[in-house]
């Protein structure tokens, strides 16, 4: 596959943009090689600047659950753009989308729109601190909640590791109230609660972890977390920026029957445009200005184009059978990949929840970040490159989730499985 134009474009980009990209994983550092520069997307496919076609399992890192340039979305956006791109004043669209979110996501009673997942989680934590009057937060190793200072901590392993910043530029003061526990380890959370009584404002979690591959919650883990947080007056925040409208129409909270206090959303809810949401119980949400004292604002928040794309996307997704069909195709894909690996004698461990999936290059099981990190990332890199050459665009890291869409039909999936059969032989 020739990618001369992409190489040229990367060189030009690197002169004016750090690393040539606006988000680090896009640079392919984890797998080597150079990223194709994308010119166009349609349905399940991307085309790069050299005209090569790829079947896309990244889907802009999750948002495009209807595929690229879905006709209903394109049409609604074309109509909306003609009415102006932003007003900085309230619109009926925001109420309509808020009502739809409340209808679909079980725990949510009130919604505030922002512009990214990062903004949503950062603000949800400010809200939890404002509402409880406490400062400490608990997160889980390997869970990603955006790039806000207070959340850029994974710290080493260990049961009650105190937060040390992951990035230069994050002052220790910003993370001194961030506590870490291993994913799926309820006893570790319990120990933190014992150690810091009356000090913890919230536990924030990806209910299905999607930023260390895909790690489902162990039986009883989320329910146990709900009981423990209630017993200690700690708010439970489900970061469903990735899992919302992806693991089930009502997110992980619907799938596992858990009632969190606050929920963050992003990705799918913007239908490919920048939208984030923090949402939850009315009593807590009314702490937000101007209803209450906690400040948060945004010039482009509730942007009419973004609201339009989100509305159409969710409405299409809710049509009878649509979501179930994407899940069925995701299962078909995982079955096919599993058989292909077995035939080639490559040990893998697969996880799949709804329309999210991951193929770990390890025997597994993978239940937390430490387990995920055992994966053979070099083998993953070889598989990734072989798939890319075959025209299949996977996330360029072992520790990212794969995504499917309504455009990933049986035909598309089966072609990918065939490519995987050949790729595993080159691992
Ligand atoms: C992607 C993601 C975020 C950050 O969202 P951005 O829109 O990239 O800022 C936060 N939390 C989770 C779980 C995510 O997957």
GROMACS .gro file of C-alpha atoms and ligand atoms in nm:
model
  442
    1UNK     CA    1   0.000   0.000   0.000
    2UNK     CA    2   0.152   0.332  -0.107
    3UNK     CA    3   0.115   0.621   0.131
    4UNK     CA    4   0.345   0.885  -0.019
    5UNK     CA    5   0.097   1.170   0.018
    6UNK     CA    6   0.037   1.084   0.384
    7UNK     CA    7   0.412   1.088   0.444
    8UNK     CA    8   0.436   1.433   0.283
    9UNK     CA    9   0.139   1.562   0.483
   10UNK     CA   10   0.287   1.426   0.806
   11UNK     CA   11   0.617   1.604   0.740
   12UNK     CA   12   0.435   1.932   0.682
   13UNK     CA   13   0.219   1.883   0.991
   14UNK     CA   14   0.517   1.805   1.214
   15UNK     CA   15   0.661   2.149   1.136
   16UNK     CA   16   0.359   2.330   1.274
   17UNK     CA   17   0.181   2.090   1.512
   18UNK     CA   18   0.367   1.899   1.789
   19UNK     CA   19   0.421   1.547   1.652
   20UNK     CA   20   0.200   1.643   1.358
   21UNK     CA   21  -0.117   1.546   1.545
   22UNK     CA   22  -0.377   1.703   1.772
   23UNK     CA   23  -0.409   1.401   2.001
   24UNK     CA   24  -0.108   1.179   2.079
   25UNK     CA   25  -0.232   0.826   1.989
   26UNK     CA   26  -0.305   0.941   1.636
   27UNK     CA   27   0.071   0.947   1.573
   28UNK     CA   28   0.100   0.562   1.581
   29UNK     CA   29   0.391   0.574   1.828
   30UNK     CA   30   0.268   0.256   2.002
   31UNK     CA   31   0.273   0.049   1.682
   32UNK     CA   32   0.540   0.220   1.474
   33UNK     CA   33   0.506   0.347   1.120
   34UNK     CA   34   0.323   0.656   1.006
   35UNK     CA   35  -0.046   0.737   1.029
   36UNK     CA   36  -0.244   0.768   0.706
   37UNK     CA   37  -0.385   1.118   0.663
   38UNK     CA   38  -0.757   1.090   0.610
   39UNK     CA   39  -0.938   1.259   0.325
   40UNK     CA   40  -1.289   1.120   0.351
   41UNK     CA   41  -1.519   0.879   0.533
   42UNK     CA   42  -1.835   0.702   0.425
   43UNK     CA   43  -2.021   0.426   0.606
   44UNK     CA   44  -1.772   0.174   0.748
   45UNK     CA   45  -1.485   0.310   0.538
   46UNK     CA   46  -1.213   0.573   0.545
   47UNK     CA   47  -1.006   0.688   0.249
   48UNK     CA   48  -0.660   0.834   0.297
   49UNK     CA   49  -0.490   1.109   0.099
   50UNK     CA   50  -0.339   0.848  -0.137
   51UNK     CA   51  -0.682   0.700  -0.211
   52UNK     CA   52  -0.636   0.382  -0.004
   53UNK     CA   53  -0.953   0.249   0.155
   54UNK     CA   54  -0.974   0.116   0.512
   55UNK     CA   55  -1.252  -0.051   0.708
   56UNK     CA   56  -1.270   0.166   1.016
   57UNK     CA   57  -1.294   0.016   1.368
   58UNK     CA   58  -1.184   0.339   1.537
   59UNK     CA   59  -1.482   0.550   1.425
   60UNK     CA   60  -1.328   0.871   1.555
   61UNK     CA   61  -1.258   0.687   1.884
   62UNK     CA   62  -1.618   0.582   1.934
   63UNK     CA   63  -1.862   0.859   1.836
   64UNK     CA   64  -1.962   0.740   1.489
   65UNK     CA   65  -2.202   0.462   1.584
   66UNK     CA   66  -2.395   0.520   1.259
   67UNK     CA   67  -2.075   0.516   1.052
   68UNK     CA   68  -1.921   0.802   0.856
   69UNK     CA   69  -2.135   1.062   0.678
   70UNK     CA   70  -2.460   0.882   0.765
   71UNK     CA   71  -2.720   1.036   0.528
   72UNK     CA   72  -2.973   1.140   0.797
   73UNK     CA   73  -2.698   1.310   0.999
   74UNK     CA   74  -2.553   1.485   0.694
   75UNK     CA   75  -2.895   1.609   0.586
   76UNK     CA   76  -2.991   1.738   0.932
   77UNK     CA   77  -2.656   1.915   0.965
   78UNK     CA   78  -2.686   2.076   0.621
   79UNK     CA   79  -3.025   2.215   0.718
   80UNK     CA   80  -2.903   2.331   1.058
   81UNK     CA   81  -2.590   2.503   0.928
   82UNK     CA   82  -2.801   2.722   0.701
   83UNK     CA   83  -2.975   2.859   1.011
   84UNK     CA   84  -2.645   2.972   1.163
   85UNK     CA   85  -2.365   2.792   1.343
   86UNK     CA   86  -2.386   2.929   1.698
   87UNK     CA   87  -2.595   3.177   1.894
   88UNK     CA   88  -2.459   3.174   2.249
   89UNK     CA   89  -2.821   3.179   2.362
   90UNK     CA   90  -3.063   2.903   2.461
   91UNK     CA   91  -3.234   2.692   2.193
   92UNK     CA   92  -3.512   2.432   2.193
   93UNK     CA   93  -3.261   2.179   2.058
   94UNK     CA   94  -3.078   2.165   2.391
   95UNK     CA   95  -3.397   2.088   2.584
   96UNK     CA   96  -3.494   1.824   2.328
   97UNK     CA   97  -3.159   1.646   2.354
   98UNK     CA   98  -3.160   1.678   2.735
   99UNK     CA   99  -3.506   1.518   2.746
  100UNK     CA  100  -3.389   1.237   2.522
  101UNK     CA  101  -3.084   1.171   2.742
  102UNK     CA  102  -3.307   1.165   3.053
  103UNK     CA  103  -3.540   0.920   2.880
  104UNK     CA  104  -3.257   0.690   2.771
  105UNK     CA  105  -3.008   0.696   3.061
  106UNK     CA  106  -3.183   0.557   3.371
  107UNK     CA  107  -3.021   0.758   3.655
  108UNK     CA  108  -3.023   1.096   3.483
  109UNK     CA  109  -3.270   1.366   3.589
  110UNK     CA  110  -3.089   1.681   3.474
  111UNK     CA  111  -2.827   1.753   3.212
  112UNK     CA  112  -2.563   2.018   3.138
  113UNK     CA  113  -2.396   2.022   2.795
  114UNK     CA  114  -2.026   2.099   2.752
  115UNK     CA  115  -1.784   2.051   2.462
  116UNK     CA  116  -1.576   1.744   2.542
  117UNK     CA  117  -1.550   1.442   2.768
  118UNK     CA  118  -1.258   1.603   2.947
  119UNK     CA  119  -1.470   1.903   3.035
  120UNK     CA  120  -1.754   1.676   3.148
  121UNK     CA  121  -1.549   1.465   3.394
  122UNK     CA  122  -1.351   1.763   3.523
  123UNK     CA  123  -1.675   1.946   3.599
  124UNK     CA  124  -1.854   1.643   3.743
  125UNK     CA  125  -1.572   1.622   3.999
  126UNK     CA  126  -1.594   1.993   4.076
  127UNK     CA  127  -1.967   1.940   4.128
  128UNK     CA  128  -1.911   1.639   4.355
  129UNK     CA  129  -1.667   1.844   4.563
  130UNK     CA  130  -1.903   2.142   4.576
  131UNK     CA  131  -2.201   1.926   4.672
  132UNK     CA  132  -2.028   1.716   4.940
  133UNK     CA  133  -1.786   1.978   5.071
  134UNK     CA  134  -1.513   1.710   5.055
  135UNK     CA  135  -1.200   1.716   4.840
  136UNK     CA  136  -1.062   1.369   4.777
  137UNK     CA  137  -1.161   1.157   4.479
  138UNK     CA  138  -1.103   0.791   4.399
  139UNK     CA  139  -1.028   0.670   4.048
  140UNK     CA  140  -0.911   0.336   3.910
  141UNK     CA  141  -0.576   0.244   3.757
  142UNK     CA  142  -0.600   0.225   3.380
  143UNK     CA  143  -0.921   0.427   3.366
  144UNK     CA  144  -0.895   0.741   3.153
  145UNK     CA  145  -1.121   1.034   3.221
  146UNK     CA  146  -0.975   1.297   2.992
  147UNK     CA  147  -0.670   1.517   3.041
  148UNK     CA  148  -0.769   1.746   3.329
  149UNK     CA  149  -0.486   1.791   3.582
  150UNK     CA  150  -0.657   1.621   3.873
  151UNK     CA  151  -0.725   1.308   3.669
  152UNK     CA  152  -0.386   1.259   3.507
  153UNK     CA  153  -0.282   1.001   3.762
  154UNK     CA  154  -0.245   0.631   3.723
  155UNK     CA  155   0.048   0.598   3.959
  156UNK     CA  156   0.219   0.263   4.006
  157UNK     CA  157   0.043  -0.042   4.125
  158UNK     CA  158  -0.028  -0.090   4.492
  159UNK     CA  159  -0.350  -0.093   4.679
  160UNK     CA  160  -0.372   0.263   4.806
  161UNK     CA  161  -0.124   0.441   4.588
  162UNK     CA  162  -0.128   0.812   4.650
  163UNK     CA  163  -0.155   1.018   4.335
  164UNK     CA  164   0.162   1.116   4.156
  165UNK     CA  165   0.115   1.313   3.834
  166UNK     CA  166   0.158   1.123   3.506
  167UNK     CA  167   0.270   1.424   3.306
  168UNK     CA  168   0.516   1.707   3.356
  169UNK     CA  169   0.324   2.030   3.400
  170UNK     CA  170   0.077   1.878   3.642
  171UNK     CA  171   0.176   2.011   3.984
  172UNK     CA  172   0.164   1.761   4.271
  173UNK     CA  173  -0.089   1.991   4.436
  174UNK     CA  174  -0.336   1.920   4.155
  175UNK     CA  175  -0.333   1.546   4.220
  176UNK     CA  176  -0.273   1.529   4.595
  177UNK     CA  177  -0.642   1.456   4.652
  178UNK     CA  178  -0.663   1.189   4.382
  179UNK     CA  179  -0.655   0.833   4.515
  180UNK     CA  180  -0.609   0.521   4.304
  181UNK     CA  181  -0.740   0.169   4.331
  182UNK     CA  182  -0.701  -0.128   4.096
  183UNK     CA  183  -1.004  -0.188   3.872
  184UNK     CA  184  -1.233  -0.466   3.998
  185UNK     CA  185  -1.085  -0.445   4.351
  186UNK     CA  186  -1.361  -0.353   4.594
  187UNK     CA  187  -1.148  -0.426   4.901
  188UNK     CA  188  -0.896  -0.163   4.789
  189UNK     CA  189  -1.172   0.098   4.771
  190UNK     CA  190  -1.295  -0.006   5.113
  191UNK     CA  191  -0.945   0.044   5.255
  192UNK     CA  192  -0.928   0.396   5.106
  193UNK     CA  193  -1.264   0.479   5.263
  194UNK     CA  194  -1.136   0.356   5.602
  195UNK     CA  195  -0.814   0.549   5.568
  196UNK     CA  196  -0.975   0.880   5.468
  197UNK     CA  197  -1.306   0.898   5.656
  198UNK     CA  198  -1.538   1.189   5.565
  199UNK     CA  199  -1.279   1.317   5.314
  200UNK     CA  200  -1.379   1.148   4.988
  201UNK     CA  201  -1.622   1.337   4.764
  202UNK     CA  202  -1.660   1.088   4.483
  203UNK     CA  203  -1.556   0.766   4.318
  204UNK     CA  204  -1.526   0.804   3.940
  205UNK     CA  205  -1.519   0.496   3.722
  206UNK     CA  206  -1.550   0.379   3.365
  207UNK     CA  207  -1.811   0.110   3.441
  208UNK     CA  208  -1.670  -0.091   3.151
  209UNK     CA  209  -1.308   0.020   3.126
  210UNK     CA  210  -1.239   0.118   2.765
  211UNK     CA  211  -0.903   0.290   2.785
  212UNK     CA  212  -0.690  -0.014   2.875
  213UNK     CA  213  -0.844  -0.223   2.599
  214UNK     CA  214  -1.187  -0.335   2.714
  215UNK     CA  215  -1.220  -0.466   3.070
  216UNK     CA  216  -1.569  -0.555   3.189
  217UNK     CA  217  -1.659  -0.517   3.557
  218UNK     CA  218  -1.642  -0.839   3.759
  219UNK     CA  219  -1.972  -0.978   3.889
  220UNK     CA  220  -2.088  -0.770   4.183
  221UNK     CA  221  -1.811  -0.508   4.153
  222UNK     CA  222  -2.026  -0.214   4.043
  223UNK     CA  223  -2.308  -0.310   4.281
  224UNK     CA  224  -2.056  -0.336   4.565
  225UNK     CA  225  -1.919   0.006   4.474
  226UNK     CA  226  -2.271   0.151   4.485
  227UNK     CA  227  -2.334   0.005   4.833
  228UNK     CA  228  -1.998   0.117   4.966
  229UNK     CA  229  -2.031   0.474   4.836
  230UNK     CA  230  -2.384   0.505   4.976
  231UNK     CA  231  -2.268   0.382   5.315
  232UNK     CA  232  -1.993   0.647   5.328
  233UNK     CA  233  -2.180   0.944   5.181
  234UNK     CA  234  -1.955   0.936   4.874
  235UNK     CA  235  -2.096   1.020   4.529
  236UNK     CA  236  -2.065   0.756   4.257
  237UNK     CA  237  -1.980   0.898   3.914
  238UNK     CA  238  -2.014   0.675   3.610
  239UNK     CA  239  -1.790   0.809   3.335
  240UNK     CA  240  -1.992   0.682   3.040
  241UNK     CA  241  -1.822   0.906   2.783
  242UNK     CA  242  -1.732   0.586   2.597
  243UNK     CA  243  -1.988   0.333   2.724
  244UNK     CA  244  -2.291   0.562   2.691
  245UNK     CA  245  -2.512   0.444   2.400
  246UNK     CA  246  -2.241   0.184   2.323
  247UNK     CA  247  -2.262  -0.103   2.573
  248UNK     CA  248  -2.641  -0.062   2.583
  249UNK     CA  249  -2.878   0.215   2.472
  250UNK     CA  250  -2.891   0.337   2.832
  251UNK     CA  251  -2.521   0.281   2.893
  252UNK     CA  252  -2.352   0.056   3.147
  253UNK     CA  253  -2.589   0.171   3.421
  254UNK     CA  254  -2.877   0.016   3.228
  255UNK     CA  255  -2.682  -0.297   3.137
  256UNK     CA  256  -2.575  -0.370   3.496
  257UNK     CA  257  -2.871  -0.209   3.674
  258UNK     CA  258  -2.673   0.043   3.880
  259UNK     CA  259  -2.797   0.388   3.987
  260UNK     CA  260  -2.501   0.631   3.995
  261UNK     CA  261  -2.537   0.984   4.136
  262UNK     CA  262  -2.368   1.153   3.841
  263UNK     CA  263  -2.298   1.045   3.485
  264UNK     CA  264  -2.068   1.188   3.221
  265UNK     CA  265  -2.130   1.137   2.851
  266UNK     CA  266  -1.948   1.229   2.531
  267UNK     CA  267  -1.846   1.064   2.205
  268UNK     CA  268  -2.172   0.909   2.065
  269UNK     CA  269  -2.388   1.187   2.209
  270UNK     CA  270  -2.226   1.435   1.970
  271UNK     CA  271  -2.274   1.216   1.663
  272UNK     CA  272  -1.923   1.315   1.549
  273UNK     CA  273  -1.939   1.677   1.668
  274UNK     CA  274  -1.787   1.796   1.997
  275UNK     CA  275  -2.032   1.737   2.284
  276UNK     CA  276  -1.982   1.639   2.645
  277UNK     CA  277  -2.242   1.602   2.918
  278UNK     CA  278  -2.243   1.591   3.292
  279UNK     CA  279  -2.572   1.485   3.433
  280UNK     CA  280  -2.741   1.320   3.726
  281UNK     CA  281  -2.976   1.361   4.017
  282UNK     CA  282  -3.173   1.686   4.022
  283UNK     CA  283  -3.072   1.774   4.377
  284UNK     CA  284  -2.703   1.755   4.291
  285UNK     CA  285  -2.732   1.919   3.949
  286UNK     CA  286  -2.911   2.218   4.099
  287UNK     CA  287  -2.580   2.306   4.265
  288UNK     CA  288  -2.468   2.424   3.919
  289UNK     CA  289  -2.482   2.798   3.834
  290UNK     CA  290  -2.708   2.980   3.782
  291UNK     CA  291  -2.941   2.743   3.973
  292UNK     CA  292  -2.675   2.708   4.242
  293UNK     CA  293  -2.329   2.833   4.341
  294UNK     CA  294  -2.092   2.603   4.144
  295UNK     CA  295  -1.952   2.789   3.845
  296UNK     CA  296  -1.919   2.635   3.500
  297UNK     CA  297  -1.969   2.799   3.161
  298UNK     CA  298  -1.893   2.757   2.789
  299UNK     CA  299  -1.897   2.988   2.486
  300UNK     CA  300  -1.998   2.711   2.244
  301UNK     CA  301  -2.179   2.479   2.489
  302UNK     CA  302  -2.506   2.343   2.351
  303UNK     CA  303  -2.395   2.441   2.002
  304UNK     CA  304  -2.688   2.397   1.760
  305UNK     CA  305  -2.491   2.189   1.507
  306UNK     CA  306  -2.359   1.958   1.777
  307UNK     CA  307  -2.704   1.925   1.934
  308UNK     CA  308  -2.851   1.843   1.591
  309UNK     CA  309  -2.595   1.572   1.518
  310UNK     CA  310  -2.651   1.422   1.864
  311UNK     CA  311  -3.029   1.426   1.836
  312UNK     CA  312  -3.039   1.258   1.496
  313UNK     CA  313  -2.779   1.001   1.599
  314UNK     CA  314  -2.967   0.896   1.912
  315UNK     CA  315  -3.303   0.890   1.731
  316UNK     CA  316  -3.165   0.666   1.455
  317UNK     CA  317  -2.997   0.442   1.711
  318UNK     CA  318  -3.324   0.398   1.903
  319UNK     CA  319  -3.520   0.270   1.605
  320UNK     CA  320  -3.633  -0.088   1.674
  321UNK     CA  321  -3.361  -0.347   1.625
  322UNK     CA  322  -3.089  -0.104   1.518
  323UNK     CA  323  -2.872  -0.128   1.829
  324UNK     CA  324  -2.919  -0.505   1.865
  325UNK     CA  325  -2.799  -0.550   1.507
  326UNK     CA  326  -2.470  -0.366   1.578
  327UNK     CA  327  -2.418  -0.585   1.885
  328UNK     CA  328  -2.486  -0.899   1.677
  329UNK     CA  329  -2.225  -0.793   1.420
  330UNK     CA  330  -1.974  -0.714   1.694
  331UNK     CA  331  -2.025  -1.066   1.830
  332UNK     CA  332  -1.980  -1.209   1.480
  333UNK     CA  333  -1.654  -1.016   1.443
  334UNK     CA  334  -1.519  -1.137   1.777
  335UNK     CA  335  -1.615  -1.498   1.701
  336UNK     CA  336  -1.436  -1.475   1.368
  337UNK     CA  337  -1.123  -1.319   1.515
  338UNK     CA  338  -1.119  -1.581   1.791
  339UNK     CA  339  -1.135  -1.869   1.543
  340UNK     CA  340  -0.871  -1.710   1.320
  341UNK     CA  341  -0.628  -1.673   1.611
  342UNK     CA  342  -0.690  -2.029   1.724
  343UNK     CA  343  -0.620  -2.161   1.375
  344UNK     CA  344  -0.296  -1.965   1.359
  345UNK     CA  345  -0.198  -2.075   1.710
  346UNK     CA  346  -0.175  -1.719   1.841
  347UNK     CA  347  -0.282  -1.689   2.206
  348UNK     CA  348  -0.532  -1.407   2.253
  349UNK     CA  349  -0.789  -1.301   2.510
  350UNK     CA  350  -1.098  -1.129   2.377
  351UNK     CA  351  -1.339  -0.902   2.554
  352UNK     CA  352  -1.660  -0.755   2.417
  353UNK     CA  353  -1.942  -0.558   2.572
  354UNK     CA  354  -2.215  -0.434   2.338
  355UNK     CA  355  -2.048  -0.251   2.051
  356UNK     CA  356  -1.701  -0.229   2.213
  357UNK     CA  357  -1.436  -0.500   2.180
  358UNK     CA  358  -1.069  -0.574   2.234
  359UNK     CA  359  -0.827  -0.847   2.133
  360UNK     CA  360  -0.549  -0.879   2.389
  361UNK     CA  361  -0.233  -1.059   2.280
  362UNK     CA  362  -0.212  -1.259   2.601
  363UNK     CA  363  -0.379  -1.570   2.734
  364UNK     CA  364  -0.558  -1.362   2.998
  365UNK     CA  365  -0.794  -1.330   3.169
  366UNK     CA  366  -0.754  -0.952   3.179
  367UNK     CA  367  -0.939  -0.800   3.474
  368UNK     CA  368  -0.737  -0.486   3.548
  369UNK     CA  369  -0.458  -0.260   3.423
  370UNK     CA  370  -0.177  -0.483   3.549
  371UNK     CA  371  -0.330  -0.776   3.360
  372UNK     CA  372  -0.374  -0.572   3.042
  373UNK     CA  373  -0.011  -0.463   3.052
  374UNK     CA  374   0.111  -0.823   3.032
  375UNK     CA  375  -0.006  -0.829   2.668
  376UNK     CA  376   0.254  -0.883   2.397
  377UNK     CA  377   0.244  -0.534   2.247
  378UNK     CA  378   0.505  -0.627   1.983
  379UNK     CA  379   0.277  -0.906   1.856
  380UNK     CA  380  -0.015  -0.663   1.861
  381UNK     CA  381   0.198  -0.419   1.658
  382UNK     CA  382   0.269  -0.683   1.392
  383UNK     CA  383  -0.100  -0.777   1.376
  384UNK     CA  384  -0.197  -0.409   1.353
  385UNK     CA  385   0.045  -0.345   1.064
  386UNK     CA  386  -0.069  -0.655   0.875
  387UNK     CA  387  -0.431  -0.547   0.915
  388UNK     CA  388  -0.355  -0.191   0.802
  389UNK     CA  389  -0.182  -0.326   0.491
  390UNK     CA  390  -0.496  -0.534   0.427
  391UNK     CA  391  -0.710  -0.219   0.454
  392UNK     CA  392  -0.839  -0.261   0.810
  393UNK     CA  393  -0.793   0.038   1.040
  394UNK     CA  394  -0.773  -0.075   1.402
  395UNK     CA  395  -0.693   0.149   1.697
  396UNK     CA  396  -0.313   0.193   1.690
  397UNK     CA  397  -0.255   0.061   2.043
  398UNK     CA  398  -0.319  -0.258   2.236
  399UNK     CA  399  -0.481  -0.049   2.508
  400UNK     CA  400  -0.765   0.102   2.307
  401UNK     CA  401  -1.116  -0.027   2.244
  402UNK     CA  402  -1.245  -0.126   1.901
  403UNK     CA  403  -1.584   0.004   1.784
  404UNK     CA  404  -1.849  -0.099   1.533
  405UNK     CA  405  -2.137   0.087   1.369
  406UNK     CA  406  -2.460   0.032   1.177
  407UNK     CA  407  -2.246   0.043   0.862
  408UNK     CA  408  -2.051  -0.269   0.970
  409UNK     CA  409  -2.267  -0.521   0.788
  410UNK     CA  410  -2.212  -0.899   0.765
  411UNK     CA  411  -2.019  -0.846   0.443
  412UNK     CA  412  -1.789  -0.587   0.600
  413UNK     CA  413  -1.733  -0.801   0.911
  414UNK     CA  414  -1.660  -1.118   0.713
  415UNK     CA  415  -1.404  -0.938   0.498
  416UNK     CA  416  -1.231  -0.819   0.816
  417UNK     CA  417  -1.227  -1.172   0.957
  418UNK     CA  418  -1.062  -1.297   0.636
  419UNK     CA  419  -0.799  -1.026   0.669
  420UNK     CA  420  -0.745  -1.129   1.031
  421UNK     CA  421  -0.688  -1.493   0.930
  422UNK     CA  422  -0.397  -1.384   0.712
  423UNK     CA  423  -0.271  -1.127   0.964
  424UNK     CA  424  -0.249  -1.376   1.252
  425UNK     CA  425  -0.020  -1.591   1.037
  426UNK     CA  426   0.220  -1.296   1.021
  427UNK     CA  427   0.224  -1.240   1.400
  428LIG     C1  428  -1.267   0.975   2.558
  428LIG     C2  429  -1.293   0.973   2.702
  428LIG     C3  430  -1.286   1.088   2.782
  428LIG     C4  431  -1.237   1.220   2.729
  428LIG     O1  432  -1.321   1.271   2.631
  428LIG     P1  433  -1.262   1.384   2.529
  428LIG     O2  434  -1.381   1.422   2.449
  428LIG     O3  435  -1.155   1.315   2.452
  428LIG     O4  436  -1.210   1.494   2.612
  428LIG     C5  437  -1.324   1.079   2.914
  428LIG     N1  438  -1.365   0.963   2.966
  428LIG     C6  439  -1.371   0.850   2.894
  428LIG     C7  440  -1.418   0.724   2.958
  428LIG     C8  441  -1.334   0.850   2.760
  428LIG     O5  442  -1.336   0.736   2.690
   0.00000   0.00000   0.00000
